[in-house]
Amino acid sequence: MSLTLTQRIDRLDVRSRELPHWRERASVPIERWTFDGETLALGAFWPRRDGVFRFAAEAEVPEGWPLEDTRLLLDLGGESLVTLKGEAGEKSYGLDPYHREFAVPGRRFAIGSETVARLPFGEPVKEPRLTVARLAWIEPAVHAFHLLLRQLVETARLLGSHEAVAHLVAAGEDAFASLDWPSATADYVARMGDFTQGRAIWALPALKAQPAGLTDAQRASVTAAHDGLAAALRALKTRYPQQGRVAVTGHAHIDLAWLWPYAETRRKARRTFHSMLGLMEAFPNFVFNQSTAAFYAQIEQDDPALFEAIREAVKRGQWETIGGMWVEPDTNMPTGESFVRQILYGQRYFEKTFGVRHRVCWLPDCFGFSPALPQLLRQGGMDSFFTIKVNWSETNRFPHDLFYWEGLDGSRVLAHTFDNPQNGYNGSVEPAAILPTWGNFRRKDIHDETLLAVGWGDGGGGTTAEMLERQAQLADFPVVPALRPVRVEDFFARIHDEVPAETLPVWSGEIYLELHRATLTSQSHTKRLHRHAERALITAETVGSLAALLGADVPESLEPVWRTVLKNEFHDILPGSGIREIYEDSERELTEALASAEAAGRAGLAALTSQLSKGEIAQALVLVNPDLHERGVRAEIDGAPLTVDTALPALGVLVLDRAAVKAPAGLSVSATHLENRFVRVEIAADGTLASLFDKRIGREALAGRGNQLWVYPMDKPRDWDAWDLENDYRRGGIELTAVDAIEIVETGPHRATIRIERRFRDSTITQTLRLWANSPRLEIRTDLDWHDRRVLLRTETPVDVRSDFATFECAFGVVRRATHDNTSWDEAKFEVPAHRFADLSEPGFGVALLNDAKYGHSVKGNVLGLSLVRAPIYPDPLADEGAQSFTYALLPHAGDWREGGVREEALDLNQPVLAKLASGLAAGLHRPLAVAGVPAALAGLKPAEDGNGLVARVYEPAGARGAFALDPVRGWAVAGDVDLLEEPVSRPAGPGLKPFEVRSWRLTRA
């Protein structure tokens, strides 16, 4: 009876599974172990499991065993860094579920470890035990033949009806039939006792303790079978040539922190990096890439010998540093200047440490990509971009995998993504990954090769020996794509060189991920600290630089503090998708960074004040505008509000007599209203806004009750709890209409406020409505004491504005998104990222929603929505628990968002005018750095990293163009354009600023 091909493949698969049971010719246990100095028997449970522990033992290879075929097999019960010391020296390796077999360093050697009772994804080992510890004499021919048969079976199944399958199966059957295989009962049963079928037997007979292995003749038959099968495959390859090309890069995605704390990441990196260096010795063609300057900086501290070994591997070309950034950051929430510093400090570190500057931005795992990135990458020396996360979108398939990505300003970078169904960027070298990755590549008509990153990741681990053995074997296979080890930068360089740019499609604007939308809100306390630390750093640098322009010393670089902020922008820290321990670390680090930045800001303000003209004012009010637009003065002095009607020019320093400052007239407050000369706000009995009337143009801004607070107990995603917001979250929404108290808190003359208190179940929501005497924005300071799980809190305000698009601030610009659901692409954007504002405008009028700490927005129809807090239970059961504070605001305005000064008001909410009291100064206005031309925004004004002067960076925020010039105070000069790396650059001719352009200059003393 003839079998079908499928049945024959299954039969060959089952038969091949016997081979691994004969892989070990002989073995001996390693039995004398200590656990932190205590005796521990092989097979015993650990005495303790919380902490980092050290195992130790001695091993001796039996006489007659060849060292090259001897392996140490270990499973200590958790992830480990294992160090072997023998006559051949000392070697360290990572021990994890994927790396449990090691070459021995001599006939006698010591084993030591640094071990935690955890698995790669942070899972605790509930009952850790010393499970495996033995020396094994390996049969290399059996190992190689088994792997070759496995790959043949896997390939045959994947090729389906391809005519080569019958030939593959026949070749495998012939090879297997050629074996001279043992059958002696005692040895055979003992060898197969652990076989899957053997485990199902009611009771096995007594098994021989040391079953015999293969005889020399049997071993020779395995070698002959392997060689014959390899030859048959090569012959088939001539008849059925390999189809396609896959460039393979070794990889170990190591999340800087995720389901484990940062301290464990430091250990993961050492384990992984030692393992990869060991593979490089065994496989000279192995090429491995690792991003993230922060990893190398920590290895430099933690393991200097390892660091030097990595540097040598970089010189040899086997280890590719990549990415050009300090970490792999989230790209939805950091401000544009944070991206600049990721690139500046990342590229500078790589160049200083390894002598390389990167061309490829490597971000495989971020949750959407800001349209600001292409321009910044180009200005930071990177012309290429890699991710695979676009393949995670659930609604619409991203249309390209080899394309140019065009940013806000028109800058383009070459982008590539591969679609590997076998673990994505944590790929493996096996037919099930290679064939579909090539099959899914859509630009075969333009380019003949796609990329594949191979190696266990997220929790580290990296490439394995089996992956590299598979790669070598697959070179002989027919039909499957040809594989080659590659440096990622070389892969992209080949595309740049060989593929005409005009033949590739272009994706313009943001790359929105239709998944993981809740990362814009989860762990909101960390997000607020990050926002404030960013802003405080930028402001401190600005004020210190203004002081230098007036004659003070140039301040020192704040790079050490920036590094802390940049680290906490990592794509599983800032998005809120990590465990509680991460946020304990992050909030402590960001609090310290914020304090350092504020201290630097105070020092800069003191230095600036010391350079001001002396005079007779006993109580002088020093006001500093740290941005590029004129604005009114709203500040707090010793906790008390202060307003001044005088306009403060861009980067201006104004000195006034405090006694002469008068509040603007027109501010009033009652239990049901707030009013100044710009707006009148009426408050309903339920605490919502009954009216927000713009007195300047005589128009009501609301189309219903404003600042409605809704809770959504349906915030229960089907999979990724901290990550996802499902599109049906609104079902079962509850509006909070009950009010516990409404009271007037401030009555003016500078600011009026009303406090409204509410409860929801176990949580308290206190909102303070604030109206400054000289501003049209209504601020809503919110203090939460939150104690409810898996409930989303949002504010929603219907406005009397109609437009088919809304405008959202992003890094260094804005994004326009539809307010309707005409297409599936529009419908998928029910929760979207924005920085300091979202705006809905029609010709002549609009309303903006501003914030100082939030990112998750929605504008559908005429409703402005903002997510305020959510409380997932995985991976942190207490995420968002307890007290937190933030402010958002409603701003009616004339014209569109540009004409209405929305960005300027949003900045003022996030960074008020700086105010300081001093004595012995003269009244007057100082302009350390004047600007003229098209309205622009300040990205940064900072000390140059090389100590030579200052760097001023501005950006055009709205899509306009025109002349623009800097005019520093006497004694300083504009020395020329620089790029993000602060190196001279020739800028193409054109207006001073182009739409959304980021431009930097060096300022030096004249």
PDB file of C-alpha atoms in Angstrom, residues 641 667-670 673-674 683 743-748 751-756 767-772 779:
ATOM      1  CA  PRO A 641      -0.263  83.851  41.509  1.00  0.00           C
ATOM      2  CA  LEU A 667     -11.637  89.112  36.838  1.00  0.00           C
ATOM      3  CA  SER A 668     -14.683  87.873  38.764  1.00  0.00           C
ATOM      4  CA  VAL A 669     -15.869  84.640  40.354  1.00  0.00           C
ATOM      5  CA  SER A 670     -18.932  83.141  42.017  1.00  0.00           C
ATOM      6  CA  HIS A 673     -19.134  81.414  37.096  1.00  0.00           C
ATOM      7  CA  LEU A 674     -15.596  82.526  36.288  1.00  0.00           C
ATOM      8  CA  ILE A 683     -20.693  76.132  35.830  1.00  0.00           C
ATOM      9  CA  GLU A 743     -16.308  75.971  46.677  1.00  0.00           C
ATOM     10  CA  ILE A 744     -14.520  79.150  45.708  1.00  0.00           C
ATOM     11  CA  VAL A 745     -10.802  78.962  46.490  1.00  0.00           C
ATOM     12  CA  GLU A 746      -9.264  82.106  44.939  1.00  0.00           C
ATOM     13  CA  THR A 747     -11.080  85.339  44.210  1.00  0.00           C
ATOM     14  CA  GLY A 748      -8.344  87.286  42.416  1.00  0.00           C
ATOM     15  CA  ARG A 751      -6.397  84.330  39.389  1.00  0.00           C
ATOM     16  CA  ALA A 752      -9.810  83.000  40.323  1.00  0.00           C
ATOM     17  CA  THR A 753     -10.461  79.355  41.139  1.00  0.00           C
ATOM     18  CA  ILE A 754     -13.340  77.053  41.999  1.00  0.00           C
ATOM     19  CA  ARG A 755     -12.834  73.589  43.475  1.00  0.00           C
ATOM     20  CA  ILE A 756     -15.190  70.705  42.631  1.00  0.00           C
ATOM     21  CA  GLN A 767     -10.844  69.470  40.068  1.00  0.00           C
ATOM     22  CA  THR A 768      -9.907  73.114  40.447  1.00  0.00           C
ATOM     23  CA  LEU A 769     -11.146  75.392  37.658  1.00  0.00           C
ATOM     24  CA  ARG A 770      -8.660  78.255  37.259  1.00  0.00           C
ATOM     25  CA  LEU A 771      -8.942  81.431  35.223  1.00  0.00           C
ATOM     26  CA  TRP A 772      -6.043  83.888  35.074  1.00  0.00           C
ATOM     27  CA  GLU A 779      -7.365  75.497  33.382  1.00  0.00           C
TER      28      GLU A 779
END
